mmCIF file of C-alpha atoms in Angstrom:
data_model
loop_
_atom_site.group_PDB
_atom_site.id
_atom_site.type_symbol
_atom_site.label_atom_id
_atom_site.label_comp_id
_atom_site.label_asym_id
_atom_site.label_seq_id
_atom_site.Cartn_x
_atom_site.Cartn_y
_atom_site.Cartn_z
ATOM 1 C CA MET O 144 57.259 226.373 68.879
ATOM 2 C CA ALA O 145 58.557 222.824 68.628
ATOM 3 C CA VAL O 146 57.823 220.344 71.396
ATOM 4 C CA THR O 147 59.923 217.208 71.368
ATOM 5 C CA THR O 148 59.958 215.586 74.834
ATOM 6 C CA ARG O 149 57.845 215.263 77.937
ATOM 7 C CA THR O 150 58.296 213.523 81.282
ATOM 8 C CA LEU O 151 56.324 210.372 81.959
ATOM 9 C CA GLY O 152 54.764 211.556 85.190
ATOM 10 C CA ARG O 153 56.558 211.041 88.481
ATOM 11 C CA SER O 154 58.718 208.234 87.052
ATOM 12 C CA GLY O 155 61.030 210.846 85.574
ATOM 13 C CA ILE O 156 61.282 208.798 82.365
ATOM 14 C CA GLU O 157 61.768 211.114 79.384
ATOM 15 C CA VAL O 158 59.705 210.282 76.318
ATOM 16 C CA SER O 159 58.917 211.939 73.040
ATOM 17 C CA ALA O 160 55.905 214.254 73.259
ATOM 18 C CA LEU O 161 54.328 212.090 70.565
ATOM 19 C CA GLY O 162 53.954 208.339 70.845
ATOM 20 C CA MET O 163 52.938 205.690 68.346
ATOM 21 C CA GLY O 164 49.824 203.678 69.079
ATOM 22 C CA CYS O 165 50.250 200.047 68.061
ATOM 23 C CA TRP O 166 46.703 198.682 68.223
ATOM 24 C CA ALA O 167 46.401 198.579 64.429
ATOM 25 C CA ILE O 168 49.686 196.772 63.769
ATOM 26 C CA GLY O 169 48.456 193.808 65.796
ATOM 27 C CA GLY O 170 46.436 192.716 62.782
ATOM 28 C CA PRO O 171 43.219 190.707 62.909
ATOM 29 C CA TRP O 172 41.746 189.382 66.147
ATOM 30 C CA ALA O 173 38.169 189.078 67.328
ATOM 31 C CA GLU O 174 35.682 188.300 70.040
ATOM 32 C CA GLY O 175 33.503 185.701 68.379
ATOM 33 C CA THR O 176 32.497 187.265 65.073
ATOM 34 C CA GLN O 177 33.172 190.834 66.225
ATOM 35 C CA PRO O 178 36.500 192.085 64.793
ATOM 36 C CA LEU O 179 38.683 193.918 67.290
ATOM 37 C CA GLY O 180 41.572 194.730 64.967
ATOM 38 C CA TRP O 181 41.860 197.152 62.066
ATOM 39 C CA GLY O 182 41.919 194.547 59.329
ATOM 40 C CA ALA O 183 44.827 192.867 57.610
ATOM 41 C CA VAL O 184 48.214 194.523 57.955
ATOM 42 C CA ASP O 185 51.610 194.145 56.336
ATOM 43 C CA ASP O 186 54.003 193.210 59.148
ATOM 44 C CA ASP O 187 57.021 194.327 57.140
ATOM 45 C CA GLU O 188 55.460 197.781 56.670
ATOM 46 C CA SER O 189 54.636 197.878 60.386
ATOM 47 C CA VAL O 190 58.288 197.211 61.181
ATOM 48 C CA ARG O 191 59.359 199.953 58.770
ATOM 49 C CA ALA O 192 56.864 202.340 60.378
ATOM 50 C CA VAL O 193 58.195 201.719 63.897
ATOM 51 C CA ARG O 194 61.786 202.181 62.775
ATOM 52 C CA ARG O 195 60.910 205.346 60.855
ATOM 53 C CA ALA O 196 59.217 206.698 63.971
ATOM 54 C CA LEU O 197 62.454 206.154 65.900
ATOM 55 C CA ASP O 198 64.400 207.915 63.170
ATOM 56 C CA LEU O 199 62.070 210.927 63.488
ATOM 57 C CA GLY O 200 62.392 211.189 67.258
ATOM 58 C CA VAL O 201 59.347 209.215 68.405
ATOM 59 C CA THR O 202 60.417 207.055 71.347
ATOM 60 C CA LEU O 203 57.163 205.934 73.050
ATOM 61 C CA PHE O 204 55.419 202.873 71.602
ATOM 62 C CA ASP O 205 52.133 201.839 73.168
ATOM 63 C CA THR O 206 50.743 198.347 72.640
ATOM 64 C CA ALA O 207 48.830 195.692 74.615
ATOM 65 C CA ASP O 208 49.202 191.951 74.978
ATOM 66 C CA THR O 209 45.722 191.436 73.545
ATOM 67 C CA TYR O 210 46.321 193.380 70.285
ATOM 68 C CA GLY O 211 46.312 190.720 67.621
ATOM 69 C CA ALA O 212 46.203 188.192 70.483
ATOM 70 C CA GLY O 213 49.920 188.646 71.132
ATOM 71 C CA HIS O 214 50.919 189.352 67.543
ATOM 72 C CA GLY O 215 51.206 193.103 68.068
ATOM 73 C CA GLU O 216 53.829 192.671 70.779
ATOM 74 C CA ARG O 217 55.782 190.266 68.583
ATOM 75 C CA VAL O 218 55.832 192.745 65.690
ATOM 76 C CA LEU O 219 56.931 195.584 67.960
ATOM 77 C CA GLY O 220 59.689 193.429 69.445
ATOM 78 C CA ARG O 221 60.900 192.554 65.952
ATOM 79 C CA ALA O 222 60.884 196.216 64.912
ATOM 80 C CA LEU O 223 62.910 197.286 67.951
ATOM 81 C CA ALA O 224 65.543 194.559 67.598
ATOM 82 C CA GLY O 225 68.926 196.217 67.898
ATOM 83 C CA ARG O 226 67.329 199.540 68.912
ATOM 84 C CA ARG O 227 65.623 198.611 72.184
ATOM 85 C CA ASP O 228 67.476 201.225 74.223
ATOM 86 C CA GLU O 229 66.161 204.000 71.965
ATOM 87 C CA ALA O 230 62.550 203.149 72.807
ATOM 88 C CA VAL O 231 60.147 203.398 75.730
ATOM 89 C CA ILE O 232 57.745 200.463 75.578
ATOM 90 C CA ALA O 233 54.280 200.689 77.091
ATOM 91 C CA THR O 234 52.043 197.649 77.095
ATOM 92 C CA LYS O 235 48.941 196.474 78.986
ATOM 93 C CA TRP O 236 47.498 193.457 80.741
ATOM 94 C CA GLY O 237 44.136 192.242 81.999
ATOM 95 C CA TYR O 238 42.312 190.756 79.014
ATOM 96 C CA THR O 239 42.759 187.077 78.193
ATOM 97 C CA PHE O 240 43.066 185.637 74.704
ATOM 98 C CA ASP O 241 43.994 182.580 72.673
ATOM 99 C CA GLU O 242 47.007 183.185 70.449
ATOM 100 C CA ALA O 243 46.323 180.281 68.092
ATOM 101 C CA SER O 244 42.756 181.305 67.210
ATOM 102 C CA ARG O 245 43.362 185.040 67.732
ATOM 103 C CA GLN O 246 40.256 185.189 69.900
ATOM 104 C CA ALA O 247 39.585 187.340 72.959
ATOM 105 C CA THR O 248 38.450 185.040 75.762
ATOM 106 C CA GLY O 249 37.684 187.276 78.756
ATOM 107 C CA GLU O 250 39.572 188.998 81.522
ATOM 108 C CA ASP O 251 41.585 188.166 84.612
ATOM 109 C CA ALA O 252 42.314 190.676 87.364
ATOM 110 C CA SER O 253 44.196 188.322 89.680
ATOM 111 C CA PRO O 254 47.748 188.990 90.912
ATOM 112 C CA ALA O 255 48.736 185.538 89.648
ATOM 113 C CA TYR O 256 47.615 186.379 86.129
ATOM 114 C CA LEU O 257 49.468 189.697 86.308
ATOM 115 C CA ARG O 258 52.663 187.735 86.973
ATOM 116 C CA ARG O 259 52.038 185.394 84.045
ATOM 117 C CA ALA O 260 51.055 188.259 81.742
ATOM 118 C CA VAL O 261 54.200 190.292 82.326
ATOM 119 C CA THR O 262 56.382 187.239 81.727
ATOM 120 C CA ASP O 263 54.570 186.472 78.467
ATOM 121 C CA SER O 264 54.791 190.089 77.275
ATOM 122 C CA LEU O 265 58.516 190.234 77.989
ATOM 123 C CA ARG O 266 58.982 187.104 75.899
ATOM 124 C CA ARG O 267 56.897 188.351 72.969
ATOM 125 C CA LEU O 268 58.554 191.770 73.034
ATOM 126 C CA ASP O 269 61.992 190.137 73.308
ATOM 127 C CA THR O 270 63.059 192.512 76.053
ATOM 128 C CA ASP O 271 64.171 192.331 79.674
ATOM 129 C CA ARG O 272 61.937 195.150 80.939
ATOM 130 C CA ILE O 273 58.709 196.988 80.202
ATOM 131 C CA ASP O 274 58.933 200.733 80.743
ATOM 132 C CA LEU O 275 55.238 201.399 81.401
ATOM 133 C CA TYR O 276 52.903 198.539 82.327
ATOM 134 C CA GLN O 277 49.226 199.479 82.268
ATOM 135 C CA LEU O 278 46.142 197.840 83.722
ATOM 136 C CA HIS O 279 43.831 197.431 80.728
ATOM 137 C CA LEU O 280 40.553 196.778 82.579
ATOM 138 C CA ALA O 281 39.061 200.266 82.519
ATOM 139 C CA ASP O 282 36.061 199.542 84.727
ATOM 140 C CA LEU O 283 37.694 197.269 87.304
ATOM 141 C CA SER O 284 36.525 198.152 90.808
ATOM 142 C CA VAL O 285 38.905 200.209 92.901
ATOM 143 C CA PRO O 286 39.373 197.501 95.585
ATOM 144 C CA ARG O 287 40.266 194.870 92.988
ATOM 145 C CA ALA O 288 42.694 197.250 91.278
ATOM 146 C CA GLU O 289 44.306 198.205 94.572
ATOM 147 C CA ALA O 290 44.863 194.502 95.232
ATOM 148 C CA LEU O 291 47.243 194.511 92.249
ATOM 149 C CA ILE O 292 49.450 197.350 93.484
ATOM 150 C CA GLY O 293 51.646 195.134 95.660
ATOM 151 C CA THR O 294 52.467 192.852 92.740
ATOM 152 C CA CYS O 295 53.179 195.864 90.512
ATOM 153 C CA GLU O 296 55.555 197.226 93.147
ATOM 154 C CA ASP O 297 57.285 193.848 93.334
ATOM 155 C CA LEU O 298 57.729 193.863 89.553
ATOM 156 C CA VAL O 299 59.334 197.310 89.783
ATOM 157 C CA THR O 300 61.685 196.091 92.511
ATOM 158 C CA GLU O 301 62.596 193.062 90.394
ATOM 159 C CA GLY O 302 63.366 195.293 87.410
ATOM 160 C CA LEU O 303 60.775 193.668 85.139
ATOM 161 C CA ILE O 304 58.844 196.932 84.810
ATOM 162 C CA ARG O 305 59.981 200.493 85.403
ATOM 163 C CA ALA O 306 56.599 202.054 86.183
ATOM 164 C CA TYR O 307 52.925 201.295 85.856
ATOM 165 C CA GLY O 308 49.543 202.947 85.288
ATOM 166 C CA TRP O 309 45.893 202.399 84.426
ATOM 167 C CA SER O 310 44.156 202.679 81.072
ATOM 168 C CA THR O 311 40.785 204.100 82.116
ATOM 169 C CA ASP O 312 38.452 206.975 81.358
ATOM 170 C CA ARG O 313 37.103 207.054 84.905
ATOM 171 C CA PRO O 314 38.513 209.781 87.185
ATOM 172 C CA ASP O 315 37.822 207.799 90.381
ATOM 173 C CA ARG O 316 39.942 204.909 89.076
ATOM 174 C CA ALA O 317 42.771 207.211 88.071
ATOM 175 C CA THR O 318 42.584 208.909 91.472
ATOM 176 C CA ALA O 319 42.821 205.571 93.270
ATOM 177 C CA PHE O 320 46.090 204.674 91.562
ATOM 178 C CA GLY O 321 47.457 208.183 91.860
ATOM 179 C CA HIS O 322 46.776 208.223 95.599
ATOM 180 C CA ALA O 323 47.687 204.677 96.618
ATOM 181 C CA ALA O 324 50.298 203.418 94.142
ATOM 182 C CA ALA O 325 53.824 204.704 94.610
ATOM 183 C CA GLY O 326 55.016 203.435 91.234
ATOM 184 C CA ALA O 327 52.005 204.658 89.266
ATOM 185 C CA THR O 328 53.065 207.290 86.790
ATOM 186 C CA ALA O 329 50.451 207.527 84.020
ATOM 187 C CA VAL O 330 46.800 207.368 83.102
ATOM 188 C CA GLN O 331 45.920 206.398 79.562
ATOM 189 C CA HIS O 332 42.609 207.916 78.563
ATOM 190 C CA THR O 333 40.627 209.227 75.639
ATOM 191 C CA LEU O 334 41.471 212.808 74.724
ATOM 192 C CA SER O 335 41.020 214.703 71.487
ATOM 193 C CA VAL O 336 39.807 218.052 70.279
ATOM 194 C CA LEU O 337 36.455 216.298 69.808
ATOM 195 C CA ARG O 338 36.313 214.896 73.345
ATOM 196 C CA ASP O 339 37.989 216.816 76.148
ATOM 197 C CA ALA O 340 38.757 215.170 79.510
ATOM 198 C CA PRO O 341 39.055 217.962 82.104
ATOM 199 C CA GLU O 342 38.467 215.736 85.151
ATOM 200 C CA LEU O 343 41.173 213.270 84.162
ATOM 201 C CA LEU O 344 43.637 216.045 83.366
ATOM 202 C CA ALA O 345 42.945 217.474 86.831
ATOM 203 C CA VAL O 346 43.757 214.080 88.398
ATOM 204 C CA CYS O 347 47.022 213.984 86.444
ATOM 205 C CA ASP O 348 47.927 217.449 87.722
ATOM 206 C CA LYS O 349 47.084 216.549 91.336
ATOM 207 C CA TYR O 350 49.121 213.346 91.422
ATOM 208 C CA ASP O 351 51.921 214.202 88.957
ATOM 209 C CA LEU O 352 50.811 211.602 86.399
ATOM 210 C CA ALA O 353 51.377 211.607 82.655
ATOM 211 C CA SER O 354 48.270 211.859 80.482
ATOM 212 C CA VAL O 355 48.748 209.297 77.691
ATOM 213 C CA ASN O 356 46.093 210.028 75.091
ATOM 214 C CA ARG O 357 44.399 207.344 73.024
ATOM 215 C CA GLY O 358 42.073 208.334 70.216
ATOM 216 C CA PRO O 359 43.817 211.688 69.619
ATOM 217 C CA LEU O 360 42.685 211.579 65.974
ATOM 218 C CA GLY O 361 39.214 210.158 66.618
ATOM 219 C CA MET O 362 40.142 206.751 65.162
ATOM 220 C CA GLY O 363 40.849 208.442 61.841
ATOM 221 C CA LEU O 364 38.118 211.098 61.735
ATOM 222 C CA LEU O 365 40.677 213.835 62.405
ATOM 223 C CA THR O 366 42.883 212.775 59.515
ATOM 224 C CA GLY O 367 40.372 214.277 57.081
ATOM 225 C CA LYS O 368 40.184 211.190 54.878
ATOM 226 C CA TYR O 369 36.626 210.173 55.784
ATOM 227 C CA SER O 370 33.349 211.660 54.570
ATOM 228 C CA ALA O 371 29.684 210.800 55.058
ATOM 229 C CA ALA O 372 29.962 208.439 52.074
ATOM 230 C CA SER O 373 32.921 206.492 53.456
ATOM 231 C CA THR O 374 32.492 202.843 54.412
ATOM 232 C CA LEU O 375 34.902 200.705 56.394
ATOM 233 C CA PRO O 376 35.574 197.026 55.591
ATOM 234 C CA ARG O 377 33.871 194.459 57.785
ATOM 235 C CA ASP O 378 37.159 193.020 59.050
ATOM 236 C CA ASP O 379 37.905 196.424 60.631
ATOM 237 C CA VAL O 380 36.585 197.147 64.128
ATOM 238 C CA ARG O 381 35.181 200.395 62.715
ATOM 239 C CA GLY O 382 33.423 198.551 59.899
ATOM 240 C CA LEU O 383 31.390 196.097 61.984
ATOM 241 C CA THR O 384 30.831 198.676 64.666
ATOM 242 C CA PRO O 385 30.520 197.473 68.285
ATOM 243 C CA GLY O 386 28.337 199.444 70.675
ATOM 244 C CA TRP O 387 31.235 200.983 72.589
ATOM 245 C CA LEU O 388 32.738 202.629 69.495
ATOM 246 C CA GLU O 389 31.285 206.111 69.226
ATOM 247 C CA TRP O 390 33.084 207.602 66.225
ATOM 248 C CA PHE O 391 31.581 205.208 63.649
ATOM 249 C CA ARG O 392 28.153 203.658 63.299
ATOM 250 C CA GLY O 393 27.095 200.923 60.903
ATOM 251 C CA GLY O 394 30.543 200.968 59.310
ATOM 252 C CA ARG O 395 30.322 204.690 58.485
ATOM 253 C CA PRO O 396 31.571 207.836 60.205
ATOM 254 C CA ALA O 397 28.911 209.013 62.658
ATOM 255 C CA PRO O 398 27.324 212.201 61.222
ATOM 256 C CA GLU O 399 27.401 214.066 64.536
ATOM 257 C CA TRP O 400 31.163 213.579 64.818
ATOM 258 C CA LEU O 401 31.772 214.554 61.198
ATOM 259 C CA ARG O 402 29.931 217.804 61.972
ATOM 260 C CA ARG O 403 32.322 218.444 64.849
ATOM 261 C CA VAL O 404 35.300 217.814 62.573
ATOM 262 C CA GLY O 405 33.833 220.275 60.083
ATOM 263 C CA ALA O 406 33.355 222.885 62.799
ATOM 264 C CA VAL O 407 36.978 222.784 63.878
ATOM 265 C CA ARG O 408 38.821 222.087 60.619
ATOM 266 C CA ALA O 409 39.540 225.699 59.612
ATOM 267 C CA ALA O 410 40.847 226.692 63.031
ATOM 268 C CA LEU O 411 43.115 223.644 63.322
ATOM 269 C CA THR O 412 44.674 224.184 59.898
ATOM 270 C CA ALA O 413 44.854 228.004 59.926
ATOM 271 C CA ASP O 414 48.654 228.112 60.200
ATOM 272 C CA GLY O 415 49.326 225.534 57.490
ATOM 273 C CA ARG O 416 49.195 222.344 59.530
ATOM 274 C CA THR O 417 47.345 219.341 58.246
ATOM 275 C CA LEU O 418 44.145 218.487 60.098
ATOM 276 C CA ALA O 419 45.882 215.670 61.991
ATOM 277 C CA GLN O 420 48.810 217.914 62.936
ATOM 278 C CA GLY O 421 46.386 220.571 64.172
ATOM 279 C CA ALA O 422 44.555 218.019 66.290
ATOM 280 C CA LEU O 423 47.844 216.923 67.880
ATOM 281 C CA GLY O 424 48.829 220.554 68.429
ATOM 282 C CA TRP O 425 45.544 221.142 70.278
ATOM 283 C CA ILE O 426 46.355 218.281 72.679
ATOM 284 C CA TRP O 427 49.810 219.688 73.471
ATOM 285 C CA ALA O 428 48.312 223.135 74.028
ATOM 286 C CA ARG O 429 45.651 221.650 76.303
ATOM 287 C CA SER O 430 48.127 220.455 78.963
ATOM 288 C CA GLY O 431 51.850 220.077 79.503
ATOM 289 C CA ARG O 432 51.254 216.500 80.662
ATOM 290 C CA THR O 433 49.685 215.172 77.472
ATOM 291 C CA ILE O 434 51.335 212.562 75.265
ATOM 292 C CA PRO O 435 49.110 211.649 72.293
ATOM 293 C CA ILE O 436 49.595 208.177 70.813
ATOM 294 C CA PRO O 437 47.950 208.207 67.368
ATOM 295 C CA GLY O 438 47.757 204.811 65.732
ATOM 296 C CA CYS O 439 49.913 204.211 62.680
ATOM 297 C CA ARG O 440 50.219 201.380 60.178
ATOM 298 C CA THR O 441 52.409 202.937 57.502
ATOM 299 C CA VAL O 442 55.566 204.966 57.136
ATOM 300 C CA ALA O 443 53.542 207.795 55.549
ATOM 301 C CA GLN O 444 51.265 208.043 58.582
ATOM 302 C CA VAL O 445 54.256 208.124 60.911
ATOM 303 C CA GLU O 446 55.908 210.899 58.896
ATOM 304 C CA GLU O 447 52.819 213.131 58.896
ATOM 305 C CA ASN O 448 52.271 212.731 62.619
ATOM 306 C CA ALA O 449 55.935 213.179 63.534
ATOM 307 C CA ALA O 450 56.061 216.428 61.565
ATOM 308 C CA ALA O 451 53.647 217.844 64.150
ATOM 309 C CA LEU O 452 56.459 217.744 66.730
ATOM 310 C CA HIS O 453 58.251 220.548 64.912
ATOM 311 C CA ARG O 454 55.142 222.728 64.863
ATOM 312 C CA GLY O 455 54.398 222.134 68.522
ATOM 313 C CA PRO O 456 51.294 223.230 70.448
ATOM 314 C CA LEU O 457 48.704 225.442 68.811
ATOM 315 C CA PRO O 458 49.412 229.101 69.563
ATOM 316 C CA PRO O 459 47.044 230.653 72.127
ATOM 317 C CA ASP O 460 44.889 232.576 69.652
ATOM 318 C CA GLN O 461 44.413 229.513 67.454
ATOM 319 C CA PHE O 462 43.608 227.344 70.471
ATOM 320 C CA ALA O 463 41.037 229.899 71.647
ATOM 321 C CA GLU O 464 39.343 229.893 68.255
ATOM 322 C CA VAL O 465 39.071 226.105 68.301
ATOM 323 C CA GLU O 466 37.489 226.301 71.746
ATOM 324 C CA ARG O 467 35.024 228.946 70.591
ATOM 325 C CA GLN O 468 33.944 226.839 67.628
ATOM 326 C CA LEU O 469 33.429 223.711 69.718
ATOM 327 C CA ALA O 470 31.987 225.103 72.962
ATOM 328 C CA ALA O 471 28.358 224.165 72.388
ATOM 329 C CA LEU O 472 29.115 220.892 70.605
ATOM 330 C CA ARG O 473 31.479 219.700 73.317
ATOM 331 C CA THR O 474 28.882 220.225 76.039
ATOM 332 C CA ALA O 475 26.676 217.718 74.267
ATOM 333 C CA ALA O 476 29.573 215.297 73.833
ATOM 334 C CA LEU O 477 30.574 215.388 77.503
ATOM 335 C CA ARG O 478 27.113 214.258 78.567
ATOM 336 C CA ASP O 479 28.067 211.002 76.832
ATOM 337 C CA ALA O 480 31.237 210.458 78.841
ATOM 338 C CA ASP O 481 30.348 207.174 80.532
ATOM 339 C CA ARG O 482 30.426 204.955 77.463
ATOM 340 C CA PRO O 483 32.096 201.544 77.625
ATOM 341 C CA HIS O 484 35.752 201.582 76.712
ATOM 342 C CA TRP O 485 38.068 200.403 73.980
ATOM 343 C CA PRO O 486 39.799 197.022 73.972
#
């Protein structure tokens, strides 16, 4: 059964059930010699991809000020020119960067920086409001995060943002915002058929928050295009693999995760879906609050992912078979849940 829209938590904002992740369209950026982007991109193709997503009913676009050191927001703003009111823009703040050198430079959790960051993002996005503004510092202490709530509420009152949330994989952080922040409406966290997140989904249920899901396709592993022999270029974050990136190791798909993909492939594709479409269908079947945001760089990727909307959640028997296949493997994966987090 088709699934086309979901509500963005207690904000009441309606969004497409599928979003488009915009990390990759930011292009190259780095921390020293460590690449943090997905290699060179064609900005014109990125613009076409965003506009094609809109044409196919995708309305949520998730980016961050640090993607491409500001470039990602500029590309998204260009793509949405003339169509801004059709889109729901989510972006993030907290990391600092130098636009000229495209270098990450650190982080800043001060209320003053929050004010500067939102102003800069509005300018780069060429818009008068941000629909969902997300704290990007996943491990920030709860007291320091709570110190930002007042400024976030002021930004809502001023009409510069409509709602806000936290990008974190830590249930205690998500709980803090859900409990204390009136305008908080979403938690962005890792969720895929390879890595479940039951504690975070429970927080979303308790506090009426949307579950915005990064990594729904395992950074490409659940597209089916990678094998044990695959290598990623060294200008790709997956090619010169940092320690926090679990899906790839030494520029190759990690064997243990490829085994999990192999275990679940038949069940995800049993009704004729592609592997990626099956993985998205699993997320929708997992919870009515989930909004996966697979990354896209091309029109073709957008079209394959958007086609999953018409197939909707996996049917119950198919979902149960996926769970049966992955039960033992997922137990091992969940013991690894406290890894560092994505940029």
